[in-house]
PDB file of C-alpha atoms in Angstrom:
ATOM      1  CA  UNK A 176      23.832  65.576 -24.094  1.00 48.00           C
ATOM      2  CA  UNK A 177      26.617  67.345 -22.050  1.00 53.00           C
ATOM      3  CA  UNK A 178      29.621  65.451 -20.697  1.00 58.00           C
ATOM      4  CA  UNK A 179      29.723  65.176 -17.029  1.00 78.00           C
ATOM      5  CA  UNK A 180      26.613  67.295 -16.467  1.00 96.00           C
ATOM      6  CA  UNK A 181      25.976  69.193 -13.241  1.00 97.00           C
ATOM      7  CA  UNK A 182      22.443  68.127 -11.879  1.00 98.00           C
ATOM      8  CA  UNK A 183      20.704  70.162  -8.962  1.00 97.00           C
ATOM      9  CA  UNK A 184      17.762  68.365  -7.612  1.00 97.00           C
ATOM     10  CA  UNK A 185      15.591  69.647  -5.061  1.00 97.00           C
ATOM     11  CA  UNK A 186      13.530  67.422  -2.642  1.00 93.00           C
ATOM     12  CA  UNK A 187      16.413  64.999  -3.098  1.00 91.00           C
ATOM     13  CA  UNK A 188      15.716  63.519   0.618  1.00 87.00           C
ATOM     14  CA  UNK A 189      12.419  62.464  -0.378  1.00 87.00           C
ATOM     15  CA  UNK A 190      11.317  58.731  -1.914  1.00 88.00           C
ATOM     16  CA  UNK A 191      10.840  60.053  -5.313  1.00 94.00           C
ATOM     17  CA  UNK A 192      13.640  62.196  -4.925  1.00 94.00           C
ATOM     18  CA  UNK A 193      15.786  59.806  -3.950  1.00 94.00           C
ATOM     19  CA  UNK A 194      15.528  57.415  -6.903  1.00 95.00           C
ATOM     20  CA  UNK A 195      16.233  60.300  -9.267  1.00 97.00           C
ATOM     21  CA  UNK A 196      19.115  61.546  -7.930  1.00 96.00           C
ATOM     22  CA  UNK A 197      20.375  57.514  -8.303  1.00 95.00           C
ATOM     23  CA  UNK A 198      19.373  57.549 -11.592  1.00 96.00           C
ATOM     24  CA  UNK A 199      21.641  60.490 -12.403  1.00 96.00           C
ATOM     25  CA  UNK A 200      24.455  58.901 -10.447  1.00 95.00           C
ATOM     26  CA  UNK A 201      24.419  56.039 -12.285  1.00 94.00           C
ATOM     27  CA  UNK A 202      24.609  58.140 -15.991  1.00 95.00           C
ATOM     28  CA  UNK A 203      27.901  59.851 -13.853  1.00 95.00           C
ATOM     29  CA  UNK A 204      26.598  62.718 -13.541  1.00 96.00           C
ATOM     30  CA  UNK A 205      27.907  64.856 -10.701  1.00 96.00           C
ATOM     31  CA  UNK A 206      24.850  65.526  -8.299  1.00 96.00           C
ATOM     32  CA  UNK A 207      23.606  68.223  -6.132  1.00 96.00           C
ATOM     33  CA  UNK A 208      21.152  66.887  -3.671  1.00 94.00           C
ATOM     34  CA  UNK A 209      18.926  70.033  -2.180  1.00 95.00           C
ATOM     35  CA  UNK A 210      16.394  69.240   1.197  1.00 93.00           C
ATOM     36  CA  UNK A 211      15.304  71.461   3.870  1.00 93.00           C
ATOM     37  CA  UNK A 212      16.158  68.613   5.936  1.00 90.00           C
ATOM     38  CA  UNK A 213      19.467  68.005   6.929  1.00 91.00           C
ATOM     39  CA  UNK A 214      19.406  64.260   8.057  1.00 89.00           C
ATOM     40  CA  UNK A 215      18.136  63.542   4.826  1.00 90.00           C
ATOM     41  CA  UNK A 216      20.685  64.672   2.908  1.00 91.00           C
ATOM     42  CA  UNK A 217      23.487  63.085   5.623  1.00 90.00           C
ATOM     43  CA  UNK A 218      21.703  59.852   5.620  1.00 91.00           C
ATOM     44  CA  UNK A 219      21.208  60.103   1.889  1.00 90.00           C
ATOM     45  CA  UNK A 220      25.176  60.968   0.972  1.00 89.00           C
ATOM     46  CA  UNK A 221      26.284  58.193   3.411  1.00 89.00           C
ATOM     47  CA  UNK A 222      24.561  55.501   1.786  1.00 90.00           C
ATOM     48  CA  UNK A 223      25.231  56.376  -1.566  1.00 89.00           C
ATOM     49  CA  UNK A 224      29.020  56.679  -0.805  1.00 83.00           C
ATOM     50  CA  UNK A 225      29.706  58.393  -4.356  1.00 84.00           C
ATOM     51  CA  UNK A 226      32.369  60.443  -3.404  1.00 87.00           C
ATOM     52  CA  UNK A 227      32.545  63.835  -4.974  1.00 89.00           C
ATOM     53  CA  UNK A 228      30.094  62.957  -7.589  1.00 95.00           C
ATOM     54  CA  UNK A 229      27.075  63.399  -4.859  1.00 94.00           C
ATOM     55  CA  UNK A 230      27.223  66.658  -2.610  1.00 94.00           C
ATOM     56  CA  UNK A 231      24.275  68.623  -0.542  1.00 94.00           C
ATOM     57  CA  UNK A 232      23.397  71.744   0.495  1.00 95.00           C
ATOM     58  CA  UNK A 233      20.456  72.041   2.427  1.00 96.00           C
ATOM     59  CA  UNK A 234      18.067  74.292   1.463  1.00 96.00           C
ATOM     60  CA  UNK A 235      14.571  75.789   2.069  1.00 96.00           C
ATOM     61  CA  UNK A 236      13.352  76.458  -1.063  1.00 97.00           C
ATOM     62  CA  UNK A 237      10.683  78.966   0.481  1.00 96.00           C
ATOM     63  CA  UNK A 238      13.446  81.180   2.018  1.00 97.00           C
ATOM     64  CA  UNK A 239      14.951  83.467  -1.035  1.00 97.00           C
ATOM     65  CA  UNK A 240      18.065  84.562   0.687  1.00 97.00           C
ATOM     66  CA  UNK A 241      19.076  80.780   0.880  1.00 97.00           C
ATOM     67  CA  UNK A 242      17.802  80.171  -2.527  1.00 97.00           C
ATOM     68  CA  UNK A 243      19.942  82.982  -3.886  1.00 98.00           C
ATOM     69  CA  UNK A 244      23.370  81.829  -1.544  1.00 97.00           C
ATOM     70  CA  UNK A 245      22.965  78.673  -2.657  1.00 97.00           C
ATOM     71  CA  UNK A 246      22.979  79.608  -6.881  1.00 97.00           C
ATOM     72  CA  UNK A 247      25.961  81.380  -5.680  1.00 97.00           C
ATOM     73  CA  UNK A 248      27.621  78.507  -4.509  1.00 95.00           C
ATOM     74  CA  UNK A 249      27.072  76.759  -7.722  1.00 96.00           C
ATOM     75  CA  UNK A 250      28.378  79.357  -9.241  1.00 96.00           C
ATOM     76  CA  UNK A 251      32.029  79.397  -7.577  1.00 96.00           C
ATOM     77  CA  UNK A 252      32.001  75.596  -7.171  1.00 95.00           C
ATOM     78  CA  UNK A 253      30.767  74.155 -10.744  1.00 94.00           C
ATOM     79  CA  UNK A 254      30.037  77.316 -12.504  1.00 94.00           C
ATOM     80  CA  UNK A 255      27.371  75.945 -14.355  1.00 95.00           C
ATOM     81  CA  UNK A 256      24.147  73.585 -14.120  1.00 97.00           C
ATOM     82  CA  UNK A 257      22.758  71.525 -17.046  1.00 97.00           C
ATOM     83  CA  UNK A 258      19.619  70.195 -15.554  1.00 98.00           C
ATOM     84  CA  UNK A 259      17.510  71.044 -12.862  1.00 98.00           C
ATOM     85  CA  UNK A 260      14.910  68.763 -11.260  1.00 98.00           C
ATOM     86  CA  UNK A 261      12.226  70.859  -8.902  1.00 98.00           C
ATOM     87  CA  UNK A 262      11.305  67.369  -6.717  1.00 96.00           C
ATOM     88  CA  UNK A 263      10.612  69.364  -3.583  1.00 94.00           C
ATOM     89  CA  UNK A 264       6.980  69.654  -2.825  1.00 91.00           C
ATOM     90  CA  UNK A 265       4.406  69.315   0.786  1.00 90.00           C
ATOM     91  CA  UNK A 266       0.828  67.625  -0.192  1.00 88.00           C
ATOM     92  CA  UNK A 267      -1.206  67.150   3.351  1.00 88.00           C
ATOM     93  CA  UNK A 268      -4.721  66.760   3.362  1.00 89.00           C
ATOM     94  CA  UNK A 269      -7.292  69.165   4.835  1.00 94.00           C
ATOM     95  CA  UNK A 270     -10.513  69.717   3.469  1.00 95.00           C
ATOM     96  CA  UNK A 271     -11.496  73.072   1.880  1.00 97.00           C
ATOM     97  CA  UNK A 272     -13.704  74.192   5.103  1.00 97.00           C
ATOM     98  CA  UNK A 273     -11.005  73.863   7.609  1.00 98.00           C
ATOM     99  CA  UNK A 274      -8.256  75.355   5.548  1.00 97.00           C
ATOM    100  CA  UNK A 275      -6.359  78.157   6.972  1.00 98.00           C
ATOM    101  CA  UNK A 276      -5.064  80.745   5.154  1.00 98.00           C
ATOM    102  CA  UNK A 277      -1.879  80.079   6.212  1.00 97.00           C
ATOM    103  CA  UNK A 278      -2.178  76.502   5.035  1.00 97.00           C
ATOM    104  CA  UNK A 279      -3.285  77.551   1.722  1.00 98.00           C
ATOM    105  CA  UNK A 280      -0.290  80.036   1.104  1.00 98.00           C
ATOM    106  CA  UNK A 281       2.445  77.459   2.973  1.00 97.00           C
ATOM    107  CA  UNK A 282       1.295  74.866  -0.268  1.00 97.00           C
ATOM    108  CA  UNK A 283       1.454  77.642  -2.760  1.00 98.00           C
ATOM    109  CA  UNK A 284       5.117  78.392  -1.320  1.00 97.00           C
ATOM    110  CA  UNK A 285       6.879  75.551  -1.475  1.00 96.00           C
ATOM    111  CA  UNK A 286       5.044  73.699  -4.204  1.00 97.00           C
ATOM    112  CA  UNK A 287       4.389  76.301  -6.982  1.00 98.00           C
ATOM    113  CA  UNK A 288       6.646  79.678  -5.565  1.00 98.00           C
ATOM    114  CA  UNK A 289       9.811  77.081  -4.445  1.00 97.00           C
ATOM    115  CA  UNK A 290       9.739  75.838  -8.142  1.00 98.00           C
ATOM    116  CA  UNK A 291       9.618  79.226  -9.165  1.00 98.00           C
ATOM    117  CA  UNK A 292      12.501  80.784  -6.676  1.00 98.00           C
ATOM    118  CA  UNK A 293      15.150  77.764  -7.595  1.00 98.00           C
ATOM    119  CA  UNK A 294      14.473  77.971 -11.040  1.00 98.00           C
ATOM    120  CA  UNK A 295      14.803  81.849 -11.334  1.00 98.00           C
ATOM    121  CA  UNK A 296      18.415  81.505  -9.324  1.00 98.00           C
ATOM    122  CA  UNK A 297      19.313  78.937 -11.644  1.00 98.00           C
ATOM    123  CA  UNK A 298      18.409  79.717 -14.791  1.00 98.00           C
ATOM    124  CA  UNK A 299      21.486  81.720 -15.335  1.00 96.00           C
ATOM    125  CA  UNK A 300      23.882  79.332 -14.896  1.00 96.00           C
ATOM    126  CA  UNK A 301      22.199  77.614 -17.567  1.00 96.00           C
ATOM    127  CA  UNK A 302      22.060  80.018 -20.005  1.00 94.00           C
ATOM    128  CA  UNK A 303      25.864  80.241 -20.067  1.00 86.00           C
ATOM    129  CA  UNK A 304      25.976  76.494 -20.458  1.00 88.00           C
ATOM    130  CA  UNK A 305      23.627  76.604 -23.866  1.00 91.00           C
ATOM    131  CA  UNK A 306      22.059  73.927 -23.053  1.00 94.00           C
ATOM    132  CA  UNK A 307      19.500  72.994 -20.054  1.00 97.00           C
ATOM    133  CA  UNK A 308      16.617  71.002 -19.078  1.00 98.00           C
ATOM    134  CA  UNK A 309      14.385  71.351 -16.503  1.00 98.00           C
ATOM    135  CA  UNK A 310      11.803  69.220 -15.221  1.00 98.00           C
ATOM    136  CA  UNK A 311       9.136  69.902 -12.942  1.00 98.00           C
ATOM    137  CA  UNK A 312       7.564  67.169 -10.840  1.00 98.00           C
ATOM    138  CA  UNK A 313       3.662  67.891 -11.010  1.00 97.00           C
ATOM    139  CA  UNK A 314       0.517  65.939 -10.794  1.00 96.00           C
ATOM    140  CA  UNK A 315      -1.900  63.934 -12.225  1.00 96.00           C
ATOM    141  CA  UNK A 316      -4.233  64.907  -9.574  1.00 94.00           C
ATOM    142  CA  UNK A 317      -4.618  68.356 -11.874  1.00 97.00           C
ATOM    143  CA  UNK A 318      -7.030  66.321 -14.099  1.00 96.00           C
ATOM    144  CA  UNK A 319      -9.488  65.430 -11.773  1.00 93.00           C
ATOM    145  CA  UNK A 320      -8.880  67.231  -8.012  1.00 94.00           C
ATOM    146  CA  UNK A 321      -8.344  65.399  -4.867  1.00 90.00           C
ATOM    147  CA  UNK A 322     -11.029  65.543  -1.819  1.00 91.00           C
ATOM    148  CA  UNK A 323      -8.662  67.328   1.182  1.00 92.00           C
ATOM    149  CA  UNK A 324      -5.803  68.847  -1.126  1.00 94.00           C
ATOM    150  CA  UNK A 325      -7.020  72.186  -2.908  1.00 97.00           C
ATOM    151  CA  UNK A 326      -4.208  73.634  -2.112  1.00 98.00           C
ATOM    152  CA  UNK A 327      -1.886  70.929  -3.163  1.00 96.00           C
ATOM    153  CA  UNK A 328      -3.799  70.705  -6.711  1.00 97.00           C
ATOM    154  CA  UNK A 329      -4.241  74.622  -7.098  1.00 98.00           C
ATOM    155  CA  UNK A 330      -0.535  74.437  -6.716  1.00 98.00           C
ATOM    156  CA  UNK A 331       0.517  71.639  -8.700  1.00 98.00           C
ATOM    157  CA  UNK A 332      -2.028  73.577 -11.817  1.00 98.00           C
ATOM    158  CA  UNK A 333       0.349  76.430 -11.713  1.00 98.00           C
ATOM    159  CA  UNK A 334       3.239  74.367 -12.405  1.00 98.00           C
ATOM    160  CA  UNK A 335       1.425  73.537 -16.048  1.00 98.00           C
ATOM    161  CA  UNK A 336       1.054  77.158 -16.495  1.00 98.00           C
ATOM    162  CA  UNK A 337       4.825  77.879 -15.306  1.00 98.00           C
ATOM    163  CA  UNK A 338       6.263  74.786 -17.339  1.00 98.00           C
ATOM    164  CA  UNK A 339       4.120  76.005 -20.967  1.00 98.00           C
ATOM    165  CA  UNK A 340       5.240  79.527 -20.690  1.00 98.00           C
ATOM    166  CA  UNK A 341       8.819  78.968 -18.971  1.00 98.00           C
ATOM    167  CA  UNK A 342       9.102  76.721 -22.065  1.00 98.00           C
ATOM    168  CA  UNK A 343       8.620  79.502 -24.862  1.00 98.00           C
ATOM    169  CA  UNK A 344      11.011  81.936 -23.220  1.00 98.00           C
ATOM    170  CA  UNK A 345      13.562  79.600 -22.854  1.00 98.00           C
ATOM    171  CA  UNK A 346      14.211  77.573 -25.955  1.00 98.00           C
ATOM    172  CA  UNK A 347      16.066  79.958 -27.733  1.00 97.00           C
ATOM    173  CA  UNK A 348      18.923  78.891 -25.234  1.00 97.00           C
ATOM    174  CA  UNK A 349      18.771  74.767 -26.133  1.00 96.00           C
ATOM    175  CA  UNK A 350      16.505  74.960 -22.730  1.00 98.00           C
ATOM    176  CA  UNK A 351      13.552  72.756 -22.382  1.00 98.00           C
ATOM    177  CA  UNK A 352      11.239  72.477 -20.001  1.00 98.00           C
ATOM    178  CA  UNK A 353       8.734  69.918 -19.285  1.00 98.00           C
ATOM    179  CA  UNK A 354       6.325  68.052 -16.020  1.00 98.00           C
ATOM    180  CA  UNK A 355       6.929  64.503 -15.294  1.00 98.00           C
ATOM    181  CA  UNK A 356       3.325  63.839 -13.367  1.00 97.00           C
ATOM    182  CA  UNK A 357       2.654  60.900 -10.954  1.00 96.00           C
ATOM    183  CA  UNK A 358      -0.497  59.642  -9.800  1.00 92.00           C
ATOM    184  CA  UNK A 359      -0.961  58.199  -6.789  1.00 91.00           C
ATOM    185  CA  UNK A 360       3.401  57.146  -5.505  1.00 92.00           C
ATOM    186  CA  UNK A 361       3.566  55.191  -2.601  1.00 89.00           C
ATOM    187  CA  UNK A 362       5.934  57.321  -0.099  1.00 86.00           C
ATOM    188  CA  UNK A 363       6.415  57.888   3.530  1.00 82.00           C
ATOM    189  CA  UNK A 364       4.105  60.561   3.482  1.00 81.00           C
ATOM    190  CA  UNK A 365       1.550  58.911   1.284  1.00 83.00           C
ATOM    191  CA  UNK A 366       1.866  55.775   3.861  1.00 80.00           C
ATOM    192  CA  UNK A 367       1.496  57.615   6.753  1.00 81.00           C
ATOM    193  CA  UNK A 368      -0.260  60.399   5.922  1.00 74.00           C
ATOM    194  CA  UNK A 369      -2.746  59.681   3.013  1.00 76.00           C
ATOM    195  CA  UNK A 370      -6.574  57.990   3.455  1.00 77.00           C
ATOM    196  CA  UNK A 371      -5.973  53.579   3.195  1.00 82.00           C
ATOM    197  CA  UNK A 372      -9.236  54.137   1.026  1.00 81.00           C
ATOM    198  CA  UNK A 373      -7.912  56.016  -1.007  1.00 82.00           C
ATOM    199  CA  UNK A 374      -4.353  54.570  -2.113  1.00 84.00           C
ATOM    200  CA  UNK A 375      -6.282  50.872  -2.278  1.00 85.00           C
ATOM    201  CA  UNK A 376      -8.621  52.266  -4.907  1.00 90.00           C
ATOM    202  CA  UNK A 377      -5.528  53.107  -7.476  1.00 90.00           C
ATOM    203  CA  UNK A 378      -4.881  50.071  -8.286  1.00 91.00           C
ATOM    204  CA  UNK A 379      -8.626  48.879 -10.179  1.00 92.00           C
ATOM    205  CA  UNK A 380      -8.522  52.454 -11.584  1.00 94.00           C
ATOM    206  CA  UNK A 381      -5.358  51.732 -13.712  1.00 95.00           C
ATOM    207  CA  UNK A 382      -4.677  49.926 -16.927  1.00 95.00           C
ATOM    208  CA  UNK A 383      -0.970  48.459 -15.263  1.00 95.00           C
ATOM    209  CA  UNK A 384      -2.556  47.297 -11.853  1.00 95.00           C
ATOM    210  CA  UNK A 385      -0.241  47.353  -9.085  1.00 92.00           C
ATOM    211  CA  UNK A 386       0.825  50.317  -6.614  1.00 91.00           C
ATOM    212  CA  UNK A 387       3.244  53.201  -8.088  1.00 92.00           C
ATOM    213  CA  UNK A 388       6.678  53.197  -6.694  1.00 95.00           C
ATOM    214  CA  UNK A 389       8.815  56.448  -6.854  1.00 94.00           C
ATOM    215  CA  UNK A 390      11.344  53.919  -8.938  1.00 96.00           C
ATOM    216  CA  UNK A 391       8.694  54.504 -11.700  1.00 96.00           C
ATOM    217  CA  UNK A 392       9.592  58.154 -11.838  1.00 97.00           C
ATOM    218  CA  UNK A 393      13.149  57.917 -12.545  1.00 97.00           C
ATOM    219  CA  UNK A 394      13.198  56.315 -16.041  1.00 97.00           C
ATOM    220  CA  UNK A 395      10.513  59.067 -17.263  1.00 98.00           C
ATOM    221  CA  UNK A 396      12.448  62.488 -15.777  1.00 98.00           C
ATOM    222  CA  UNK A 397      16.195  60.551 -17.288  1.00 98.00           C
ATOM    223  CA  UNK A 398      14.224  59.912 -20.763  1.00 98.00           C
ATOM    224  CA  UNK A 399      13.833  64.260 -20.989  1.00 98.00           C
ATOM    225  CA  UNK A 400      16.740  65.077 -19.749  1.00 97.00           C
ATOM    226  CA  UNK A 401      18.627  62.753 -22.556  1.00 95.00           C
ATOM    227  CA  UNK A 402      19.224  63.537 -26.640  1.00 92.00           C
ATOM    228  CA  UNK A 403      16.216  61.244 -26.771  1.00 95.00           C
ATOM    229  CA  UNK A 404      13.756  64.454 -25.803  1.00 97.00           C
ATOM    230  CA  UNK A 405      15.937  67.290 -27.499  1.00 96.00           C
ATOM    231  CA  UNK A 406      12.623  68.757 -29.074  1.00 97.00           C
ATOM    232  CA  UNK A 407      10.056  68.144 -26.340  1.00 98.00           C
ATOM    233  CA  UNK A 408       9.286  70.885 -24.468  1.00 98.00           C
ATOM    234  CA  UNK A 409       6.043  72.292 -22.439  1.00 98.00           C
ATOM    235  CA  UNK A 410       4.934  69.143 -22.128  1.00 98.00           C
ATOM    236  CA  UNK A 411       3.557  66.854 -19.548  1.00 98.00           C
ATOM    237  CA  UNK A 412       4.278  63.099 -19.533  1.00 98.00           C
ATOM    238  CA  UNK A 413       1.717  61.675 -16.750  1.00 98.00           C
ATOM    239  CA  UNK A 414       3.137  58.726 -15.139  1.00 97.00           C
ATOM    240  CA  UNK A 415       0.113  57.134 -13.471  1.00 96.00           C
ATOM    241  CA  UNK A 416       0.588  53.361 -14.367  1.00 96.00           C
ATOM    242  CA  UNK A 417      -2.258  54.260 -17.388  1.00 96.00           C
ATOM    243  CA  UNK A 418      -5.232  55.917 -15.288  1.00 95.00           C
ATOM    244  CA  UNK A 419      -5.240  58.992 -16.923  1.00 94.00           C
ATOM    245  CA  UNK A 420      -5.303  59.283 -20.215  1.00 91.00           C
ATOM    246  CA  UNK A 421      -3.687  62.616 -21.311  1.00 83.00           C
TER     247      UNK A 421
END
């Protein structure tokens, strides 16, 4: 593992987010928090109080111009990343029939095209390092499809497809990358926004029965980004609390 390692994660505002980039801070690595929204990432770099080891840019991953200014900051200010967490993801639910188009393709941009547009600005600033990881926060959900979220799922099934072949172009440059999957994680959104029904039926349906916290994410997307992983890559590691058995 790099020394003082430059770590770009996107989604950083968000409750899984969140506990990754603490995770990272606590290792002493020097983080770059990315969010489209900007009280967020103020509210988020005020609490933390970590001085120049946390900074923020805020970012919509959908818009490519700000994608591409952004790698260019990196660029001038660290001149390198070593890993890149793609955190940043939408997942309202809407069933199939009343799905808009524009729905459909607003999921497919920021959860599958997003990871696709930070990691494609990125990627070079890897390569001259020698040594990368990404991670790519996907789904359980994949395995068995979600009533109200084809879009989210459709999405989340091209990040397997992204993360395998990503992987095999890659590796020749000590880059790996690899999907830490949640099930079921007990956000804001998921609170607020998510069927009672359904988040009270996780629990039974798992061998370690209590709620997922975005905490539990944390330990699993550290564990591939350290020596520990150095020849894992394409893979998915489904952190559901033991429902799915992949």
């Amino acid at each position: 593992m790099k020394d003082g390692r430059v770590v770009a994660i996107t989604g950083a505002g968000g409750g899984i987010g969140r506990k990754i980039v603490d995770r990272f801070l606590a290792n002493g690595d020097r983080v770059i928090d990315l969010d489209r929204a900007k009280s967020s990432l103020e509210e988020l770099a005020t609490s933390r109080n970590a001085g120049n080891q946390l900074s923020t840019a805020c970012v919509d991953i959908t818009d490519e111009y700000a994608v591409a200014e952004f790698a260019k900051h990196i660029n001038q200010t660290h001149g390198h990343v070593d890993v890149l967490v793609n955190c940043a993801g939408s997942y309202p639910v809407v069933s199939f029939e009343q799905m808009t188009q524009e729905q459909w393709l607003e999921m497919i941009a920021i959860n599958l095209t997003g990871t696709f547009r930070v990691t494609h600005a990125l990627l070079p600033l890897m390569k001259s390092r020698g040594w990368g990881r990404i991670i790519n926060i996907g789904s359980a959900s994949v395995f068995e499809g979600v009533v109200g979220q084809t879009h989210y799922v459709s999405a989340k099934a091209g990040i397997v497809g992204f993360t395998r072949s990503l992987a095999m172009e890659v590796g020749d440059y000590g880059i790996t990358v690899n999907i830490v999957a949640p099930g079921l994680t007990l956000t804001e959104p998921v609170l607020n926004g998510m069927p009672q029904e359904l988040i009270k039926t996780q629990v039974d349906l798992r061998a370690i029965k209590r709620d997922e916290h975005p905490q539990d994410l944390a330990g699993p997307v550290f564990l591939l980004c350290s020596p520990d992983a150095d020849f894992v890559s394409g893979q998915m590691l489904v952190v559901d609390g033991g429902k799915i058995k992949h």
